[in-house]
C-alpha atoms as a printed R data frame, in Angstrom:
    type eleno elety resid chain resno       x      y       z
1   ATOM     1    CA   MET     A     1   0.000  0.000   0.000
2   ATOM     2    CA   PRO     A     2   1.509  3.403  -0.994
3   ATOM     3    CA   LYS     A     3   1.981  5.971   1.768
4   ATOM     4    CA   ALA     A     4   1.475  9.744   1.815
5   ATOM     5    CA   GLY     A     5   1.671 12.407   4.497
6   ATOM     6    CA   ILE     A     6  -0.208 15.592   5.359
7   ATOM     7    CA   ILE     A     7   1.188 18.531   7.349
8   ATOM     8    CA   TYR     A     8  -1.276 21.323   8.133
9   ATOM     9    CA   ASN     A     9  -1.596 24.555  10.085
10  ATOM    10    CA   ASP     A    10  -3.974 23.645  12.888
11  ATOM    11    CA   ILE     A    11  -4.850 27.261  13.734
12  ATOM    12    CA   LYS     A    12  -6.363 27.869  10.291
13  ATOM    13    CA   PRO     A    13  -9.888 26.434   9.881
14  ATOM    14    CA   THR     A    14  -9.485 26.058   6.114
15  ATOM    15    CA   ALA     A    15  -6.285 24.039   6.495
16  ATOM    16    CA   CYS     A    16  -7.917 21.787   9.118
17  ATOM    17    CA   ARG     A    17 -10.956 21.145   6.950
18  ATOM    18    CA   VAL     A    18  -8.937 20.442   3.810
19  ATOM    19    CA   ALA     A    19  -6.565 18.138   5.730
20  ATOM    20    CA   THR     A    20  -9.497 15.970   6.855
21  ATOM    21    CA   GLU     A    21 -11.015 15.895   3.372
22  ATOM    22    CA   LEU     A    22  -7.681 15.056   1.750
23  ATOM    23    CA   LYS     A    23  -6.997 12.283   4.249
24  ATOM    24    CA   ASP     A    24 -10.349 10.654   3.434
25  ATOM    25    CA   GLN     A    25  -9.710 11.035  -0.292
26  ATOM    26    CA   LEU     A    26  -6.323  9.332  -0.087
27  ATOM    27    CA   ILE     A    27  -7.578  6.500   2.125
28  ATOM    28    CA   ASN     A    28 -10.472  5.849  -0.266
29  ATOM    29    CA   ALA     A    29  -7.953  5.697  -3.119
30  ATOM    30    CA   GLY     A    30  -5.980  2.976  -1.297
31  ATOM    31    CA   TRP     A    31  -3.272  5.072   0.324
32  ATOM    32    CA   GLN     A    32  -1.915  4.850   3.851
33  ATOM    33    CA   VAL     A    33  -1.931  8.355   5.357
34  ATOM    34    CA   CYS     A    34   0.127  9.948   8.154
35  ATOM    35    CA   LEU     A    35  -1.176 13.223   9.529
36  ATOM    36    CA   THR     A    36   0.625 15.847  11.638
37  ATOM    37    CA   THR     A    37   0.643 19.591  12.252
38  ATOM    38    CA   GLY     A    38   3.327 22.117  11.468
39  ATOM    39    CA   VAL     A    39   3.906 22.668  15.190
40  ATOM    40    CA   GLY     A    40   6.559 19.934  15.198
41  ATOM    41    CA   GLY     A    41   8.745 22.127  12.985
42  ATOM    42    CA   ILE     A    42   8.700 24.983  15.463
43  ATOM    43    CA   LEU     A    43  11.911 24.573  17.393
44  ATOM    44    CA   GLY     A    44  12.392 25.117  21.101
45  ATOM    45    CA   TYR     A    45  13.800 28.315  22.514
46  ATOM    46    CA   SER     A    46  17.029 28.355  24.448
47  ATOM    47    CA   ASP     A    47  17.107 29.892  27.910
48  ATOM    48    CA   CYS     A    48  20.003 31.633  29.642
49  ATOM    49    CA   GLU     A    49  19.331 29.494  32.702
50  ATOM    50    CA   ARG     A    50  19.210 26.333  30.581
51  ATOM    51    CA   PRO     A    51  21.230 27.005  27.409
52  ATOM    52    CA   VAL     A    52  21.605 23.385  26.259
53  ATOM    53    CA   CYS     A    53  18.038 23.104  25.060
54  ATOM    54    CA   HIS     A    54  18.114 22.061  21.426
55  ATOM    55    CA   THR     A    55  16.300 19.350  19.520
56  ATOM    56    CA   PRO     A    56  18.628 17.444  17.149
57  ATOM    57    CA   ILE     A    57  17.724 18.113  13.520
58  ATOM    58    CA   GLU     A    58  16.910 14.491  12.704
59  ATOM    59    CA   HIS     A    59  14.579 14.183  15.739
60  ATOM    60    CA   LEU     A    60  12.046 16.589  14.227
61  ATOM    61    CA   VAL     A    61  10.862 14.008  11.667
62  ATOM    62    CA   PRO     A    62   7.313 12.958  12.699
63  ATOM    63    CA   ALA     A    63   6.495  9.291  13.293
64  ATOM    64    CA   GLY     A    64   5.668  7.478  10.064
65  ATOM    65    CA   PHE     A    65   7.200 10.112   7.766
66  ATOM    66    CA   ASP     A    66  10.029  7.931   6.494
67  ATOM    67    CA   SER     A    67  11.760  7.063   3.229
68  ATOM    68    CA   GLU     A    68   8.869  4.761   2.274
69  ATOM    69    CA   MET     A    69   6.553  7.770   1.984
70  ATOM    70    CA   ALA     A    70   5.967  8.752  -1.644
71  ATOM    71    CA   PHE     A    71   5.103 12.386  -0.927
72  ATOM    72    CA   ALA     A    72   3.577 14.747   1.619
73  ATOM    73    CA   VAL     A    73   1.166 17.662   1.257
74  ATOM    74    CA   VAL     A    74   1.665 20.873   3.252
75  ATOM    75    CA   LEU     A    75  -1.469 22.956   3.900
76  ATOM    76    CA   GLY     A    76  -0.877 26.492   5.145
77  ATOM    77    CA   GLY     A    77   1.113 29.604   4.363
78  ATOM    78    CA   ASP     A    78   4.830 30.153   3.962
79  ATOM    79    CA   GLY     A    79   5.432 29.662   7.694
80  ATOM    80    CA   THR     A    80   3.887 26.180   7.573
81  ATOM    81    CA   VAL     A    81   5.969 25.356   4.493
82  ATOM    82    CA   LEU     A    82   9.164 26.362   6.332
83  ATOM    83    CA   ALA     A    83   8.163 24.273   9.357
84  ATOM    84    CA   GLY     A    84   7.256 21.346   7.104
85  ATOM    85    CA   PHE     A    85  10.678 21.266   5.477
86  ATOM    86    CA   ARG     A    86  12.411 21.439   8.857
87  ATOM    87    CA   GLN     A    87  10.410 18.325   9.772
88  ATOM    88    CA   LEU     A    88  10.775 16.323   6.554
89  ATOM    89    CA   ALA     A    89  14.028 17.333   4.860
90  ATOM    90    CA   PRO     A    90  16.072 14.679   6.748
91  ATOM    91    CA   SER     A    91  13.708 11.950   5.491
92  ATOM    92    CA   GLY     A    92  13.960 13.065   1.850
93  ATOM    93    CA   VAL     A    93  10.157 13.142   1.398
94  ATOM    94    CA   PRO     A    94   9.112 15.583  -1.380
95  ATOM    95    CA   LEU     A    95   6.428 18.136  -0.480
96  ATOM    96    CA   LEU     A    96   3.483 19.509  -2.427
97  ATOM    97    CA   THR     A    97   2.961 22.983  -0.944
98  ATOM    98    CA   VAL     A    98  -0.642 24.255  -0.932
99  ATOM    99    CA   ASN     A    99  -1.480 27.858  -0.066
100 ATOM   100    CA   THR     A   100  -4.214 28.492   2.502
101 ATOM   101    CA   GLY     A   101  -2.559 31.703   3.710
102 ATOM   102    CA   HIS     A   102  -1.830 35.119   2.215
103 ATOM   103    CA   MET     A   103   1.474 35.637   0.377
104 ATOM   104    CA   GLY     A   104   2.163 31.996  -0.476
105 ATOM   105    CA   PHE     A   105   5.531 32.778  -2.067
106 ATOM   106    CA   LEU     A   106   6.765 29.221  -1.424
107 ATOM   107    CA   THR     A   107   3.559 27.393  -2.356
108 ATOM   108    CA   GLU     A   108   2.982 25.492  -5.587
109 ATOM   109    CA   THR     A   109  -0.810 25.548  -5.805
110 ATOM   110    CA   TYR     A   110  -3.997 26.792  -4.147
111 ATOM   111    CA   VAL     A   111  -6.785 25.015  -2.273
112 ATOM   112    CA   ASN     A   112  -9.254 25.454  -5.134
113 ATOM   113    CA   GLN     A   113  -6.786 23.702  -7.465
114 ATOM   114    CA   LEU     A   114  -5.995 20.847  -5.070
115 ATOM   115    CA   PRO     A   115  -8.224 18.143  -6.672
116 ATOM   116    CA   GLN     A   116  -6.485 18.493 -10.045
117 ATOM   117    CA   ALA     A   117  -3.087 18.741  -8.372
118 ATOM   118    CA   MET     A   118  -3.664 15.541  -6.390
119 ATOM   119    CA   GLU     A   119  -4.592 13.622  -9.522
120 ATOM   120    CA   LYS     A   120  -1.208 14.488 -11.011
121 ATOM   121    CA   VAL     A   121   0.735 13.797  -7.825
122 ATOM   122    CA   MET     A   122  -0.879 10.392  -7.192
123 ATOM   123    CA   ALA     A   123  -0.133  9.484 -10.810
124 ATOM   124    CA   GLY     A   124   3.499 10.542 -10.391
125 ATOM   125    CA   GLU     A   125   3.165 13.324 -12.973
126 ATOM   126    CA   TYR     A   126   5.467 15.877 -11.385
127 ATOM   127    CA   GLU     A   127   9.070 17.003 -11.122
128 ATOM   128    CA   ILE     A   128  11.156 17.567  -7.991
129 ATOM   129    CA   GLU     A   129  13.061 20.803  -7.487
130 ATOM   130    CA   GLU     A   130  15.764 20.687  -4.815
131 ATOM   131    CA   ARG     A   131  16.636 23.839  -2.922
132 ATOM   132    CA   THR     A   132  19.520 24.508  -0.563
133 ATOM   133    CA   MET     A   133  18.902 24.433   3.183
134 ATOM   134    CA   LEU     A   134  21.293 25.610   5.874
135 ATOM   135    CA   SER     A   135  22.542 23.872   8.985
136 ATOM   136    CA   ILE     A   136  22.741 26.348  11.881
137 ATOM   137    CA   ARG     A   137  24.717 25.401  14.995
138 ATOM   138    CA   LEU     A   138  25.502 27.363  18.149
139 ATOM   139    CA   PHE     A   139  28.640 26.386  20.085
140 ATOM   140    CA   GLN     A   140  30.330 27.289  23.323
141 ATOM   141    CA   GLU     A   141  33.892 26.137  22.703
142 ATOM   142    CA   ASP     A   142  33.324 22.543  21.465
143 ATOM   143    CA   THR     A   143  29.899 22.035  23.084
144 ATOM   144    CA   LEU     A   144  26.884 22.117  20.760
145 ATOM   145    CA   LEU     A   145  24.189 24.205  22.444
146 ATOM   146    CA   TRP     A   146  21.524 24.504  19.741
147 ATOM   147    CA   GLU     A   147  20.915 23.575  16.107
148 ATOM   148    CA   ALA     A   148  18.334 24.046  13.395
149 ATOM   149    CA   LEU     A   149  17.608 23.504   9.720
150 ATOM   150    CA   CYS     A   150  16.890 26.621   7.723
151 ATOM   151    CA   LEU     A   151  15.372 27.201   4.267
152 ATOM   152    CA   ASN     A   152  15.240 31.011   4.179
153 ATOM   153    CA   GLU     A   153  17.710 32.694   6.498
154 ATOM   154    CA   MET     A   154  19.511 32.884   9.814
155 ATOM   155    CA   VAL     A   155  19.530 36.265  11.559
156 ATOM   156    CA   ILE     A   156  21.597 37.429  14.537
157 ATOM   157    CA   HIS     A   157  20.552 40.811  15.888
158 ATOM   158    CA   ARG     A   158  20.757 42.973  18.966
159 ATOM   159    CA   GLU     A   159  18.108 43.002  21.631
160 ATOM   160    CA   PRO     A   160  15.830 46.050  22.001
161 ATOM   161    CA   LEU     A   161  17.266 48.978  23.950
162 ATOM   162    CA   THR     A   162  20.851 47.871  23.364
163 ATOM   163    CA   SER     A   163  23.442 49.608  21.206
164 ATOM   164    CA   MET     A   164  24.805 48.694  17.805
165 ATOM   165    CA   CYS     A   165  26.851 45.483  17.731
166 ATOM   166    CA   HIS     A   166  30.088 44.244  16.220
167 ATOM   167    CA   PHE     A   167  30.304 40.874  14.485
168 ATOM   168    CA   GLU     A   168  33.475 39.071  13.484
169 ATOM   169    CA   VAL     A   169  32.582 37.011  10.428
170 ATOM   170    CA   LYS     A   170  34.807 34.361   8.853
171 ATOM   171    CA   ILE     A   171  33.795 32.852   5.505
172 ATOM   172    CA   GLY     A   172  35.598 29.633   4.594
173 ATOM   173    CA   ARG     A   173  39.369 29.965   4.603
174 ATOM   174    CA   HIS     A   174  39.273 33.736   4.106
175 ATOM   175    CA   SER     A   175  40.394 36.253   6.699
176 ATOM   176    CA   PRO     A   176  37.702 37.351   9.169
177 ATOM   177    CA   VAL     A   177  36.030 40.726   8.761
178 ATOM   178    CA   ASP     A   178  34.428 43.032  11.321
179 ATOM   179    CA   ILE     A   179  30.889 44.283  10.708
180 ATOM   180    CA   ALA     A   180  29.321 47.026  12.830
181 ATOM   181    CA   ALA     A   181  25.538 46.782  12.468
182 ATOM   182    CA   ASP     A   182  22.265 46.038  14.219
183 ATOM   183    CA   GLY     A   183  22.574 42.460  12.983
184 ATOM   184    CA   VAL     A   184  23.601 40.154  10.146
185 ATOM   185    CA   ILE     A   185  21.638 37.844   7.862
186 ATOM   186    CA   VAL     A   186  22.950 34.689   6.187
187 ATOM   187    CA   SER     A   187  20.488 33.729   3.473
188 ATOM   188    CA   THR     A   188  19.930 31.021   0.868
189 ATOM   189    CA   PRO     A   189  18.750 31.941  -2.642
190 ATOM   190    CA   THR     A   190  15.239 30.959  -1.509
191 ATOM   191    CA   GLY     A   191  15.533 33.425   1.373
192 ATOM   192    CA   SER     A   192  16.816 36.224  -0.866
193 ATOM   193    CA   THR     A   193  13.187 37.320  -1.371
194 ATOM   194    CA   ALA     A   194  12.469 37.318   2.377
195 ATOM   195    CA   TYR     A   195  14.225 39.290   5.149
196 ATOM   196    CA   ALA     A   196  17.397 39.719   3.068
197 ATOM   197    CA   LEU     A   197  15.374 41.568   0.415
198 ATOM   198    CA   SER     A   198  14.025 43.974   3.058
199 ATOM   199    CA   ALA     A   199  17.637 44.632   4.144
200 ATOM   200    CA   ASN     A   200  18.599 45.620   0.557
201 ATOM   201    CA   GLY     A   201  20.147 42.272  -0.381
202 ATOM   202    CA   PRO     A   202  19.987 41.134  -4.032
203 ATOM   203    CA   VAL     A   203  17.373 38.722  -5.371
204 ATOM   204    CA   ILE     A   204  19.069 35.418  -6.287
205 ATOM   205    CA   THR     A   205  17.450 32.825  -8.535
206 ATOM   206    CA   PRO     A   206  17.055 29.481  -6.725
207 ATOM   207    CA   GLY     A   207  19.350 27.348  -8.877
208 ATOM   208    CA   ILE     A   208  22.542 29.311  -8.222
209 ATOM   209    CA   PRO     A   209  24.860 27.538  -5.683
210 ATOM   210    CA   VAL     A   210  25.534 30.575  -3.503
211 ATOM   211    CA   LEU     A   211  24.687 32.107  -0.123
212 ATOM   212    CA   GLN     A   212  24.609 35.759   0.858
213 ATOM   213    CA   LEU     A   213  25.641 37.762   3.907
214 ATOM   214    CA   VAL     A   214  23.614 40.941   4.513
215 ATOM   215    CA   PRO     A   215  24.339 43.456   7.311
216 ATOM   216    CA   ILE     A   216  21.261 44.988   8.964
217 ATOM   217    CA   CYS     A   217  21.506 48.805   9.251
218 ATOM   218    CA   PRO     A   218  25.329 48.817   8.989
219 ATOM   219    CA   HIS     A   219  27.274 51.757  10.392
220 ATOM   220    CA   SER     A   220  29.553 51.954   7.358
221 ATOM   221    CA   LEU     A   221  29.199 52.684   3.658
222 ATOM   222    CA   ALA     A   222  31.615 49.804   3.069
223 ATOM   223    CA   SER     A   223  29.383 47.148   4.674
224 ATOM   224    CA   ARG     A   224  27.149 45.843   1.923
225 ATOM   225    CA   ALA     A   225  25.657 42.490   0.944
226 ATOM   226    CA   LEU     A   226  28.135 39.801  -0.099
227 ATOM   227    CA   VAL     A   227  27.354 36.794  -2.290
228 ATOM   228    CA   PHE     A   228  29.673 33.770  -2.012
229 ATOM   229    CA   ALA     A   229  29.822 30.053  -2.880
230 ATOM   230    CA   ASN     A   230  27.618 27.782  -0.755
231 ATOM   231    CA   THR     A   231  30.574 25.456  -0.256
232 ATOM   232    CA   GLU     A   232  32.053 28.030   2.131
233 ATOM   233    CA   PRO     A   233  30.983 27.636   5.792
234 ATOM   234    CA   VAL     A   234  30.383 30.814   7.788
235 ATOM   235    CA   THR     A   235  31.450 31.319  11.400
236 ATOM   236    CA   ILE     A   236  30.139 34.320  13.326
237 ATOM   237    CA   PHE     A   237  31.676 35.524  16.586
238 ATOM   238    CA   PRO     A   238  29.732 38.163  18.556
239 ATOM   239    CA   ALA     A   239  32.355 40.822  19.258
240 ATOM   240    CA   THR     A   240  30.113 42.623  21.726
241 ATOM   241    CA   PRO     A   241  29.570 42.425  25.510
242 ATOM   242    CA   ASN     A   242  25.785 42.160  25.159
243 ATOM   243    CA   ARG     A   243  23.846 38.984  24.492
244 ATOM   244    CA   LEU     A   244  22.274 38.703  21.040
245 ATOM   245    CA   VAL     A   245  19.253 36.901  19.604
246 ATOM   246    CA   MET     A   246  19.456 34.384  16.751
247 ATOM   247    CA   VAL     A   247  16.297 33.753  14.715
248 ATOM   248    CA   VAL     A   248  15.945 31.000  12.099
249 ATOM   249    CA   ASP     A   249  13.321 31.370   9.340
250 ATOM   250    CA   GLY     A   250  11.517 33.949  11.481
251 ATOM   251    CA   ASN     A   251  10.420 31.135  13.771
252 ATOM   252    CA   ALA     A   252  12.938 29.445  16.044
253 ATOM   253    CA   ALA     A   253  15.175 31.492  18.274
254 ATOM   254    CA   CYS     A   254  17.937 31.291  20.858
255 ATOM   255    CA   TYR     A   255  20.281 33.621  22.702
256 ATOM   256    CA   VAL     A   256  23.872 34.099  21.544
257 ATOM   257    CA   LEU     A   257  26.265 35.081  24.347
258 ATOM   258    CA   PRO     A   258  29.649 36.799  23.937
259 ATOM   259    CA   GLU     A   259  31.518 33.527  24.472
260 ATOM   260    CA   ASN     A   260  29.489 31.659  21.823
261 ATOM   261    CA   ARG     A   261  30.072 31.156  18.109
262 ATOM   262    CA   VAL     A   262  27.605 30.364  15.332
263 ATOM   263    CA   ARG     A   263  28.450 28.094  12.404
264 ATOM   264    CA   VAL     A   264  26.354 28.226   9.238
265 ATOM   265    CA   GLU     A   265  26.859 25.846   6.319
266 ATOM   266    CA   LYS     A   266  24.990 24.175   3.505
267 ATOM   267    CA   SER     A   267  22.970 21.269   4.896
268 ATOM   268    CA   GLN     A   268  23.252 17.747   3.574
269 ATOM   269    CA   TYR     A   269  19.424 17.769   3.454
270 ATOM   270    CA   PRO     A   270  17.866 19.734   0.571
271 ATOM   271    CA   ALA     A   271  14.278 20.939   0.489
272 ATOM   272    CA   ARG     A   272  12.488 18.841  -2.144
273 ATOM   273    CA   PHE     A   273   9.593 20.738  -3.748
274 ATOM   274    CA   ILE     A   274   7.005 18.940  -5.907
275 ATOM   275    CA   ARG     A   275   6.517 20.963  -9.088
276 ATOM   276    CA   LEU     A   276   3.477 20.366 -11.269
277 ATOM   277    CA   GLN     A   277   4.905 22.512 -14.040
278 ATOM   278    CA   GLN     A   278   8.285 23.906 -14.988
279 ATOM   279    CA   PRO     A   279   9.292 26.435 -12.275
280 ATOM   280    CA   GLU     A   280   9.101 30.051 -13.512
281 ATOM   281    CA   PHE     A   281  10.797 32.196 -10.871
282 ATOM   282    CA   PHE     A   282  10.370 35.534 -12.655
283 ATOM   283    CA   ARG     A   283   6.604 34.966 -12.916
284 ATOM   284    CA   ILE     A   284   6.426 34.429  -9.148
285 ATOM   285    CA   LEU     A   285   8.488 37.591  -8.557
286 ATOM   286    CA   ARG     A   286   6.098 39.538 -10.763
287 ATOM   287    CA   GLU     A   287   2.908 38.126  -9.238
288 ATOM   288    CA   LYS     A   288   3.955 38.224  -5.569
289 ATOM   289    CA   LEU     A   289   6.350 41.192  -5.386
290 ATOM   290    CA   GLY     A   290   5.520 43.237  -8.487
291 ATOM   291    CA   TRP     A   291   9.014 42.862  -9.989
292 ATOM   292    CA   GLY     A   292   9.351 43.843 -13.656
293 ATOM   293    CA   LEU     A   293   5.828 45.180 -14.119
294 ATOM   294    CA   PRO     A   294   5.604 47.609 -17.050
295 ATOM   295    CA   HIS     A   295   5.622 51.323 -16.244
296 ATOM   296    CA   ILE     A   296   2.456 53.232 -17.027
297 ATOM   297    CA   ALA     A   297   3.215 56.259 -19.188
298 ATOM   298    CA   LYS     A   298   2.322 59.621 -17.736
299 ATOM   299    CA   PRO     A   299   0.135 61.941 -19.853
300 ATOM   300    CA   THR     A   300   2.055 64.453 -21.973
301 ATOM   301    CA   SER     A   301  -0.126 67.303 -20.861
302 ATOM   302    CA   VAL     A   302  -2.566 67.982 -18.078
303 ATOM   303    CA   GLU     A   303  -5.457 70.389 -18.441
304 ATOM   304    CA   LEU     A   304  -5.890 72.524 -15.351
305 ATOM   305    CA   PRO     A   305  -9.462 73.340 -14.260
């Protein structure tokens, strides 16, 4: 009996309803179904009183979501998609992402198109697009304190009411550099249209094997976004006496203390997207972010009343 999975946002009534309907549809078609929520992809928060508080990356995979699963369906918005990949990337299960939210930048189809999409997926009529994920690890000397998988970006920033920070950043074998800023972002190409875009980073098409480093509100005209090969690991040392906050995909978070270091590198686990048609990244940029829309000509003359 073939097996499929469903991950849904349990705080959205539409996602809950569709998850139940889809489960019944798959069971009636002879499929074994595993059901879980996106909550399992929301990682724990570290605590200064209890800093060793992480969940190992591979332990986030829900029960039953293994290599025998043909595919899984994610029902929600972009946040649920990010949580879903943190849960399933280690198992290699490809995901069909269905938008029940607002922006839906990472989703492949919509709820009203789900019946037709499921016909194609159950028949195996789809392609798989692999996207880079990041492995984020927080260390104190050689002790691993916290870790996470990341599809969009990792951000280290100052806490409210504290001053600007200094970060010593080492990329691969290159000499470390000092960045004075409110924070730094390390982003994948997928995340280049998320927080990194808001911080004036470039948009990077998904197939390019690079990462980018983007300072947040830097205190220097020389500190600008840097794009580099994704084979280069990044190590960040907080050169500041204040504790910092690290946020992964806008979801999981932990404190970074002055004696800590953060290591960011390309994960061995890619995000595997189910694509029902050839991916067209520029179309998504145009539809979701308005990129490349034609300018409307202004009138040559205006008659005053």
